[in-house]
Amino acid sequence: MFKPTPKVVAALRELVPADQLDLELSRRRPDLTALLLRAAATDAPLGRDLQAAVCRAGCALLGERHPGASIEVRVPPFAAVQLGFGTGPRHTRGTPPNVVEMSPETFIDLAVGRVAWADATVDMSGVHAGEAAAGFPLVT
């Protein structure tokens, strides 16, 4: 769940229909995740605030869909999330044994389906790190 901030809302107003944004903002607990991913799927430049918001919201969504702690996905400097796919050791402290790290641009491209996992530039360590591919794309 991505809570609205004034900077993110202002930036989103330029990329998504105002009625959809206003409808989400009128909810008791607004969640901008879907609108952020929709904005990221456009060819418009996101800017740093929206790029950070998309990475944070996307990582949160990954964590909701794949709860666990066997793989850590890192999107520096914006976000990181621990995931589980039913295999691998459970990570509790320190550097996890299975890490996937990528740039914000790569994460966004994977999240919206613009790039396939096999074509993405990601740094992976650990035998189970590649299982993170099952989490992408975030939109269908």
CSV table of N, CA and C in Angstrom, one decimal:
chain,number,residue,atom,x,y,z
A,1,MET,N,0.8,-1.2,0.0
A,1,MET,CA,0.0,0.0,0.0
A,1,MET,C,0.9,1.2,0.0
A,2,PHE,N,0.7,2.1,-0.9
A,2,PHE,CA,1.4,3.3,-1.0
A,2,PHE,C,0.6,4.5,-0.6
A,3,LYS,N,0.9,5.1,0.5
A,3,LYS,CA,0.1,6.3,0.9
A,3,LYS,C,0.5,7.5,0.2
A,4,PRO,N,-0.4,8.4,-0.1
A,4,PRO,CA,-0.1,9.6,-0.9
A,4,PRO,C,0.7,10.6,-0.1
A,5,THR,N,1.6,11.2,-0.8
A,5,THR,CA,2.3,12.4,-0.3
A,5,THR,C,2.1,13.5,-1.3
A,6,PRO,N,2.1,14.8,-0.8
A,6,PRO,CA,1.9,15.9,-1.7
A,6,PRO,C,2.7,15.9,-3.0
A,7,LYS,N,4.0,15.6,-2.9
A,7,LYS,CA,4.9,15.6,-4.1
A,7,LYS,C,4.5,14.5,-5.1
A,8,VAL,N,4.2,13.4,-4.6
A,8,VAL,CA,3.8,12.3,-5.5
A,8,VAL,C,2.4,12.5,-6.1
A,9,VAL,N,1.5,13.0,-5.3
A,9,VAL,CA,0.2,13.4,-5.9
A,9,VAL,C,0.3,14.4,-7.0
A,10,ALA,N,1.1,15.5,-6.7
A,10,ALA,CA,1.3,16.5,-7.7
A,10,ALA,C,1.9,15.9,-9.0
A,11,ALA,N,2.9,15.1,-8.9
A,11,ALA,CA,3.5,14.5,-10.0
A,11,ALA,C,2.6,13.5,-10.8
A,12,LEU,N,1.8,12.8,-10.0
A,12,LEU,CA,0.8,11.9,-10.7
A,12,LEU,C,-0.2,12.6,-11.5
A,13,ARG,N,-0.6,13.8,-11.0
A,13,ARG,CA,-1.7,14.6,-11.7
A,13,ARG,C,-1.3,14.8,-13.1
A,14,GLU,N,0.0,14.9,-13.4
A,14,GLU,CA,0.4,15.1,-14.8
A,14,GLU,C,0.4,13.9,-15.7
A,15,LEU,N,0.3,12.7,-15.1
A,15,LEU,CA,0.4,11.4,-15.8
A,15,LEU,C,-0.8,10.5,-15.8
A,16,VAL,N,-1.7,10.7,-14.9
A,16,VAL,CA,-2.9,9.8,-14.9
A,16,VAL,C,-4.2,10.7,-14.9
A,17,PRO,N,-5.3,10.1,-15.3
A,17,PRO,CA,-6.5,10.9,-15.3
A,17,PRO,C,-6.9,11.4,-13.9
A,18,ALA,N,-7.3,12.7,-13.9
A,18,ALA,CA,-7.6,13.3,-12.6
A,18,ALA,C,-8.7,12.7,-11.9
A,19,ASP,N,-9.7,12.2,-12.6
A,19,ASP,CA,-10.9,11.6,-11.9
A,19,ASP,C,-10.4,10.3,-11.2
A,20,GLN,N,-9.5,9.5,-11.8
A,20,GLN,CA,-9.1,8.3,-11.2
A,20,GLN,C,-8.2,8.6,-9.9
A,21,LEU,N,-7.4,9.6,-10.0
A,21,LEU,CA,-6.6,10.0,-8.9
A,21,LEU,C,-7.5,10.5,-7.8
A,22,ASP,N,-8.4,11.4,-8.1
A,22,ASP,CA,-9.3,11.9,-7.1
A,22,ASP,C,-10.2,10.9,-6.4
A,23,LEU,N,-10.6,9.9,-7.2
A,23,LEU,CA,-11.4,8.8,-6.7
A,23,LEU,C,-10.6,8.0,-5.6
A,24,GLU,N,-9.3,7.7,-6.0
A,24,GLU,CA,-8.5,7.0,-5.0
A,24,GLU,C,-8.2,7.8,-3.8
A,25,LEU,N,-8.0,9.1,-4.0
A,25,LEU,CA,-7.7,10.0,-2.8
A,25,LEU,C,-8.9,10.1,-1.9
A,26,SER,N,-10.1,9.9,-2.4
A,26,SER,CA,-11.3,10.1,-1.6
A,26,SER,C,-11.6,8.9,-0.7
A,27,ARG,N,-10.9,7.8,-1.0
A,27,ARG,CA,-11.1,6.6,-0.2
A,27,ARG,C,-10.5,6.8,1.2
A,28,ARG,N,-11.1,6.1,2.2
A,28,ARG,CA,-10.7,6.2,3.6
A,28,ARG,C,-9.2,5.9,3.7
A,29,ARG,N,-8.7,4.9,3.0
A,29,ARG,CA,-7.3,4.5,3.0
A,29,ARG,C,-6.8,4.4,1.6
A,30,PRO,N,-6.4,5.6,1.0
A,30,PRO,CA,-6.0,5.6,-0.4
A,30,PRO,C,-4.7,4.8,-0.6
A,31,ASP,N,-4.6,4.1,-1.7
A,31,ASP,CA,-3.4,3.3,-2.1
A,31,ASP,C,-3.1,3.7,-3.5
A,32,LEU,N,-2.0,4.3,-3.7
A,32,LEU,CA,-1.6,4.8,-5.1
A,32,LEU,C,-0.9,3.8,-5.9
A,33,THR,N,-0.7,2.6,-5.4
A,33,THR,CA,0.2,1.6,-6.1
A,33,THR,C,-0.3,1.4,-7.6
A,34,ALA,N,-1.5,1.1,-7.8
A,34,ALA,CA,-2.0,0.9,-9.2
A,34,ALA,C,-1.8,2.1,-10.1
A,35,LEU,N,-2.0,3.3,-9.6
A,35,LEU,CA,-1.9,4.5,-10.4
A,35,LEU,C,-0.4,4.7,-10.6
A,36,LEU,N,0.5,4.4,-9.7
A,36,LEU,CA,1.9,4.6,-9.9
A,36,LEU,C,2.4,3.7,-10.9
A,37,LEU,N,2.0,2.4,-10.9
A,37,LEU,CA,2.4,1.5,-11.9
A,37,LEU,C,1.8,1.9,-13.3
A,38,ARG,N,0.6,2.4,-13.4
A,38,ARG,CA,0.1,2.9,-14.6
A,38,ARG,C,0.9,4.0,-15.2
A,39,ALA,N,1.3,5.0,-14.3
A,39,ALA,CA,2.1,6.1,-14.7
A,39,ALA,C,3.5,5.6,-15.2
A,40,ALA,N,4.0,4.6,-14.5
A,40,ALA,CA,5.3,4.0,-14.9
A,40,ALA,C,5.3,3.4,-16.3
A,41,ALA,N,4.1,2.9,-16.7
A,41,ALA,CA,4.0,2.2,-17.9
A,41,ALA,C,4.0,3.1,-19.1
A,42,THR,N,3.8,4.4,-18.9
A,42,THR,CA,3.8,5.4,-20.0
A,42,THR,C,5.3,5.7,-20.4
A,43,ASP,N,5.4,6.3,-21.5
A,43,ASP,CA,6.8,6.7,-21.9
A,43,ASP,C,7.2,8.0,-21.3
A,44,ALA,N,6.3,8.7,-20.5
A,44,ALA,CA,6.7,10.0,-19.9
A,44,ALA,C,7.8,9.8,-18.9
A,45,PRO,N,8.7,10.8,-18.8
A,45,PRO,CA,9.7,10.7,-17.7
A,45,PRO,C,9.0,10.9,-16.4
A,46,LEU,N,9.5,10.1,-15.4
A,46,LEU,CA,8.9,10.0,-14.1
A,46,LEU,C,9.4,11.1,-13.1
A,47,GLY,N,10.7,11.4,-13.2
A,47,GLY,CA,11.3,12.3,-12.2
A,47,GLY,C,11.6,11.5,-11.0
A,48,ARG,N,12.5,12.0,-10.2
A,48,ARG,CA,13.0,11.3,-9.0
A,48,ARG,C,11.9,10.9,-8.0
A,49,ASP,N,10.9,11.8,-7.7
A,49,ASP,CA,9.9,11.5,-6.7
A,49,ASP,C,9.0,10.4,-7.1
A,50,LEU,N,8.6,10.4,-8.4
A,50,LEU,CA,7.7,9.3,-8.9
A,50,LEU,C,8.5,8.0,-9.0
A,51,GLN,N,9.8,8.1,-9.5
A,51,GLN,CA,10.6,6.9,-9.6
A,51,GLN,C,10.7,6.2,-8.3
A,52,ALA,N,11.0,7.0,-7.2
A,52,ALA,CA,11.2,6.4,-5.9
A,52,ALA,C,9.8,5.8,-5.4
A,53,ALA,N,8.7,6.5,-5.7
A,53,ALA,CA,7.4,6.0,-5.3
A,53,ALA,C,7.1,4.7,-6.0
A,54,VAL,N,7.4,4.6,-7.3
A,54,VAL,CA,7.1,3.4,-8.0
A,54,VAL,C,7.9,2.2,-7.4
A,55,CYS,N,9.2,2.5,-7.2
A,55,CYS,CA,10.0,1.4,-6.6
A,55,CYS,C,9.5,1.0,-5.2
A,56,ARG,N,9.2,1.9,-4.4
A,56,ARG,CA,8.7,1.6,-3.0
A,56,ARG,C,7.4,0.8,-3.1
A,57,ALA,N,6.5,1.4,-3.9
A,57,ALA,CA,5.1,0.7,-4.0
A,57,ALA,C,5.3,-0.7,-4.7
A,58,GLY,N,6.1,-0.8,-5.7
A,58,GLY,CA,6.3,-2.1,-6.3
A,58,GLY,C,7.0,-3.1,-5.4
A,59,CYS,N,7.9,-2.7,-4.6
A,59,CYS,CA,8.6,-3.6,-3.7
A,59,CYS,C,7.5,-4.0,-2.6
A,60,ALA,N,6.7,-3.1,-2.1
A,60,ALA,CA,5.7,-3.5,-1.2
A,60,ALA,C,4.7,-4.5,-1.8
A,61,LEU,N,4.3,-4.3,-3.0
A,61,LEU,CA,3.4,-5.2,-3.7
A,61,LEU,C,4.1,-6.6,-3.8
A,62,LEU,N,5.3,-6.6,-4.2
A,62,LEU,CA,6.1,-7.9,-4.3
A,62,LEU,C,6.0,-8.6,-2.9
A,63,GLY,N,6.3,-7.9,-1.9
A,63,GLY,CA,6.3,-8.5,-0.6
A,63,GLY,C,4.9,-9.0,-0.1
A,64,GLU,N,3.8,-8.3,-0.6
A,64,GLU,CA,2.5,-8.8,-0.3
A,64,GLU,C,2.2,-10.1,-1.0
A,65,ARG,N,2.6,-10.1,-2.3
A,65,ARG,CA,2.3,-11.2,-3.1
A,65,ARG,C,3.1,-12.5,-2.8
A,66,HIS,N,4.3,-12.2,-2.4
A,66,HIS,CA,5.3,-13.3,-2.1
A,66,HIS,C,5.9,-13.2,-0.7
A,67,PRO,N,5.1,-13.3,0.3
A,67,PRO,CA,5.7,-13.1,1.7
A,67,PRO,C,6.7,-14.2,2.0
A,68,GLY,N,7.7,-13.8,2.7
A,68,GLY,CA,8.8,-14.7,3.1
A,68,GLY,C,10.1,-14.0,3.3
A,69,ALA,N,11.1,-14.7,3.5
A,69,ALA,CA,12.4,-14.1,3.8
A,69,ALA,C,13.6,-14.9,3.2
A,70,SER,N,13.4,-15.5,2.1
A,70,SER,CA,14.5,-16.3,1.5
A,70,SER,C,15.3,-15.5,0.4
A,71,ILE,N,14.7,-14.5,-0.1
A,71,ILE,CA,15.4,-13.7,-1.2
A,71,ILE,C,15.1,-12.2,-0.9
A,72,GLU,N,16.2,-11.4,-1.0
A,72,GLU,CA,16.0,-10.0,-0.9
A,72,GLU,C,16.2,-9.3,-2.2
A,73,VAL,N,15.2,-8.5,-2.6
A,73,VAL,CA,15.3,-7.7,-3.8
A,73,VAL,C,15.6,-6.3,-3.4
A,74,ARG,N,16.7,-5.7,-3.9
A,74,ARG,CA,17.2,-4.4,-3.6
A,74,ARG,C,17.1,-3.5,-4.8
A,75,VAL,N,16.6,-2.3,-4.6
A,75,VAL,CA,16.5,-1.3,-5.7
A,75,VAL,C,17.1,0.0,-5.1
A,76,PRO,N,18.4,0.1,-5.0
A,76,PRO,CA,19.0,1.2,-4.4
A,76,PRO,C,18.9,2.5,-5.2
A,77,PRO,N,18.7,3.6,-4.7
A,77,PRO,CA,18.7,3.9,-3.2
A,77,PRO,C,17.3,4.0,-2.6
A,78,PHE,N,16.3,3.4,-3.3
A,78,PHE,CA,14.9,3.6,-2.9
A,78,PHE,C,14.2,2.6,-2.1
A,79,ALA,N,14.5,1.3,-2.3
A,79,ALA,CA,13.7,0.3,-1.7
A,79,ALA,C,14.4,-1.1,-1.6
A,80,ALA,N,13.9,-1.9,-0.8
A,80,ALA,CA,14.3,-3.3,-0.7
A,80,ALA,C,13.2,-4.1,0.0
A,81,VAL,N,13.1,-5.3,-0.4
A,81,VAL,CA,12.0,-6.2,0.1
A,81,VAL,C,12.5,-7.6,0.2
A,82,GLN,N,12.0,-8.3,1.2
A,82,GLN,CA,12.3,-9.7,1.3
A,82,GLN,C,11.2,-10.5,0.9
A,83,LEU,N,11.5,-11.6,0.1
A,83,LEU,CA,10.4,-12.4,-0.6
A,83,LEU,C,10.6,-13.9,-0.2
A,84,GLY,N,9.6,-14.6,-0.4
A,84,GLY,CA,9.7,-16.1,-0.3
A,84,GLY,C,8.9,-16.7,-1.4
A,85,PHE,N,9.5,-17.8,-1.9
A,85,PHE,CA,8.8,-18.6,-3.0
A,85,PHE,C,8.7,-20.0,-2.6
A,86,GLY,N,8.8,-20.3,-1.3
A,86,GLY,CA,8.6,-21.7,-0.8
A,86,GLY,C,9.9,-22.5,-0.7
A,87,THR,N,11.0,-21.9,-1.2
A,87,THR,CA,12.3,-22.6,-1.1
A,87,THR,C,13.4,-21.7,-0.6
A,88,GLY,N,14.5,-22.2,-0.3
A,88,GLY,CA,15.6,-21.4,0.2
A,88,GLY,C,15.6,-21.2,1.7
A,89,PRO,N,16.7,-20.8,2.3
A,89,PRO,CA,16.8,-20.6,3.7
A,89,PRO,C,16.0,-19.3,4.1
A,90,ARG,N,15.6,-19.4,5.4
A,90,ARG,CA,14.9,-18.2,5.9
A,90,ARG,C,16.0,-17.2,6.4
A,91,HIS,N,15.9,-16.0,6.0
A,91,HIS,CA,16.9,-15.0,6.4
A,91,HIS,C,16.3,-14.2,7.5
A,92,THR,N,17.1,-14.0,8.6
A,92,THR,CA,16.7,-13.2,9.7
A,92,THR,C,17.5,-12.0,10.0
A,93,ARG,N,18.9,-12.1,9.8
A,93,ARG,CA,19.7,-11.0,10.2
A,93,ARG,C,20.9,-10.8,9.2
A,94,GLY,N,21.4,-9.6,9.1
A,94,GLY,CA,22.6,-9.5,8.2
A,94,GLY,C,22.3,-9.5,6.8
A,95,THR,N,23.3,-9.8,6.0
A,95,THR,CA,23.1,-9.9,4.5
A,95,THR,C,22.5,-11.3,4.2
A,96,PRO,N,21.4,-11.3,3.5
A,96,PRO,CA,20.8,-12.6,3.1
A,96,PRO,C,21.6,-13.4,2.1
A,97,PRO,N,21.5,-14.7,2.1
A,97,PRO,CA,22.2,-15.5,1.2
A,97,PRO,C,21.8,-15.4,-0.3
A,98,ASN,N,20.6,-14.9,-0.5
A,98,ASN,CA,20.0,-14.8,-1.9
A,98,ASN,C,19.6,-13.3,-2.1
A,99,VAL,N,20.4,-12.6,-2.9
A,99,VAL,CA,20.1,-11.2,-3.1
A,99,VAL,C,20.0,-10.9,-4.6
A,100,VAL,N,19.0,-10.1,-5.0
A,100,VAL,CA,18.9,-9.6,-6.3
A,100,VAL,C,18.9,-8.1,-6.2
A,101,GLU,N,19.8,-7.5,-7.0
A,101,GLU,CA,19.9,-6.0,-6.9
A,101,GLU,C,19.8,-5.5,-8.4
A,102,MET,N,19.1,-4.4,-8.5
A,102,MET,CA,18.9,-3.8,-9.8
A,102,MET,C,18.7,-2.3,-9.7
A,103,SER,N,18.9,-1.6,-10.8
A,103,SER,CA,18.7,-0.1,-10.8
A,103,SER,C,17.2,0.2,-10.8
A,104,PRO,N,16.8,1.4,-10.3
A,104,PRO,CA,15.4,1.7,-10.4
A,104,PRO,C,14.8,1.6,-11.7
A,105,GLU,N,15.5,2.0,-12.8
A,105,GLU,CA,15.0,1.9,-14.1
A,105,GLU,C,14.7,0.5,-14.5
A,106,THR,N,15.6,-0.5,-14.2
A,106,THR,CA,15.4,-1.9,-14.5
A,106,THR,C,14.2,-2.4,-13.7
A,107,PHE,N,14.1,-2.0,-12.4
A,107,PHE,CA,12.9,-2.5,-11.6
A,107,PHE,C,11.6,-2.1,-12.2
A,108,ILE,N,11.6,-0.8,-12.6
A,108,ILE,CA,10.3,-0.3,-13.2
A,108,ILE,C,10.0,-1.0,-14.5
A,109,ASP,N,11.0,-1.2,-15.4
A,109,ASP,CA,10.8,-1.9,-16.6
A,109,ASP,C,10.3,-3.3,-16.4
A,110,LEU,N,10.8,-4.0,-15.4
A,110,LEU,CA,10.4,-5.3,-15.1
A,110,LEU,C,9.0,-5.3,-14.5
A,111,ALA,N,8.7,-4.3,-13.6
A,111,ALA,CA,7.4,-4.2,-13.0
A,111,ALA,C,6.3,-4.0,-14.0
A,112,VAL,N,6.5,-3.2,-15.0
A,112,VAL,CA,5.4,-2.9,-15.9
A,112,VAL,C,5.4,-3.8,-17.2
A,113,GLY,N,6.4,-4.8,-17.2
A,113,GLY,CA,6.5,-5.7,-18.3
A,113,GLY,C,7.1,-5.2,-19.6
A,114,ARG,N,7.8,-4.1,-19.4
A,114,ARG,CA,8.5,-3.5,-20.6
A,114,ARG,C,9.8,-4.3,-21.0
A,115,VAL,N,10.3,-5.0,-20.0
A,115,VAL,CA,11.5,-5.8,-20.2
A,115,VAL,C,11.3,-7.2,-19.5
A,116,ALA,N,11.7,-8.3,-20.2
A,116,ALA,CA,11.6,-9.6,-19.6
A,116,ALA,C,12.8,-9.8,-18.7
A,117,TRP,N,12.6,-10.7,-17.7
A,117,TRP,CA,13.7,-11.0,-16.7
A,117,TRP,C,15.0,-11.4,-17.4
A,118,ALA,N,14.9,-12.2,-18.4
A,118,ALA,CA,16.0,-12.8,-19.1
A,118,ALA,C,16.8,-11.6,-19.8
A,119,ASP,N,16.2,-10.6,-20.1
A,119,ASP,CA,16.8,-9.4,-20.8
A,119,ASP,C,17.2,-8.3,-19.9
A,120,ALA,N,16.9,-8.4,-18.6
A,120,ALA,CA,17.2,-7.4,-17.7
A,120,ALA,C,18.6,-7.5,-17.1
A,121,THR,N,19.2,-6.4,-16.7
A,121,THR,CA,20.5,-6.3,-16.1
A,121,THR,C,20.3,-6.3,-14.6
A,122,VAL,N,20.5,-7.5,-14.0
A,122,VAL,CA,20.3,-7.6,-12.5
A,122,VAL,C,21.5,-8.3,-12.0
A,123,ASP,N,21.9,-8.0,-10.8
A,123,ASP,CA,23.0,-8.6,-10.1
A,123,ASP,C,22.4,-9.6,-9.1
A,124,MET,N,22.8,-10.9,-9.2
A,124,MET,CA,22.2,-11.9,-8.3
A,124,MET,C,23.3,-12.7,-7.6
A,125,SER,N,23.0,-13.0,-6.4
A,125,SER,CA,23.9,-13.9,-5.6
A,125,SER,C,23.0,-14.9,-4.9
A,126,GLY,N,23.5,-16.1,-4.8
A,126,GLY,CA,22.7,-17.2,-4.1
A,126,GLY,C,22.0,-18.1,-5.1
A,127,VAL,N,21.8,-19.3,-4.8
A,127,VAL,CA,21.2,-20.3,-5.7
A,127,VAL,C,19.7,-20.1,-5.9
A,128,HIS,N,19.1,-19.4,-5.0
A,128,HIS,CA,17.6,-19.2,-5.1
A,128,HIS,C,17.3,-17.8,-5.6
A,129,ALA,N,18.2,-16.9,-5.8
A,129,ALA,CA,18.0,-15.5,-6.2
A,129,ALA,C,17.1,-15.4,-7.5
A,130,GLY,N,17.4,-16.3,-8.4
A,130,GLY,CA,16.7,-16.2,-9.7
A,130,GLY,C,15.2,-16.5,-9.6
A,131,GLU,N,14.8,-17.1,-8.5
A,131,GLU,CA,13.3,-17.3,-8.3
A,131,GLU,C,12.5,-16.0,-8.2
A,132,ALA,N,13.2,-14.9,-7.9
A,132,ALA,CA,12.5,-13.6,-7.9
A,132,ALA,C,11.9,-13.3,-9.2
A,133,ALA,N,12.3,-13.9,-10.3
A,133,ALA,CA,11.8,-13.6,-11.6
A,133,ALA,C,10.3,-13.9,-11.6
A,134,ALA,N,9.8,-14.9,-10.8
A,134,ALA,CA,8.4,-15.3,-10.8
A,134,ALA,C,7.5,-14.1,-10.3
A,135,GLY,N,8.1,-13.1,-9.7
A,135,GLY,CA,7.3,-12.0,-9.1
A,135,GLY,C,7.0,-10.9,-10.2
A,136,PHE,N,7.6,-11.0,-11.4
A,136,PHE,CA,7.5,-10.0,-12.4
A,136,PHE,C,6.7,-10.5,-13.6
A,137,PRO,N,6.0,-9.7,-14.3
A,137,PRO,CA,5.7,-8.3,-14.0
A,137,PRO,C,4.7,-8.1,-13.0
A,138,LEU,N,4.6,-6.9,-12.4
A,138,LEU,CA,3.6,-6.7,-11.3
A,138,LEU,C,2.2,-6.3,-11.9
A,139,VAL,N,2.2,-5.9,-13.1
A,139,VAL,CA,0.9,-5.5,-13.8
A,139,VAL,C,0.6,-6.6,-14.9
A,140,THR,N,-0.6,-6.8,-15.1
A,140,THR,CA,-1.0,-7.7,-16.2
A,140,THR,C,-1.8,-7.1,-17.2
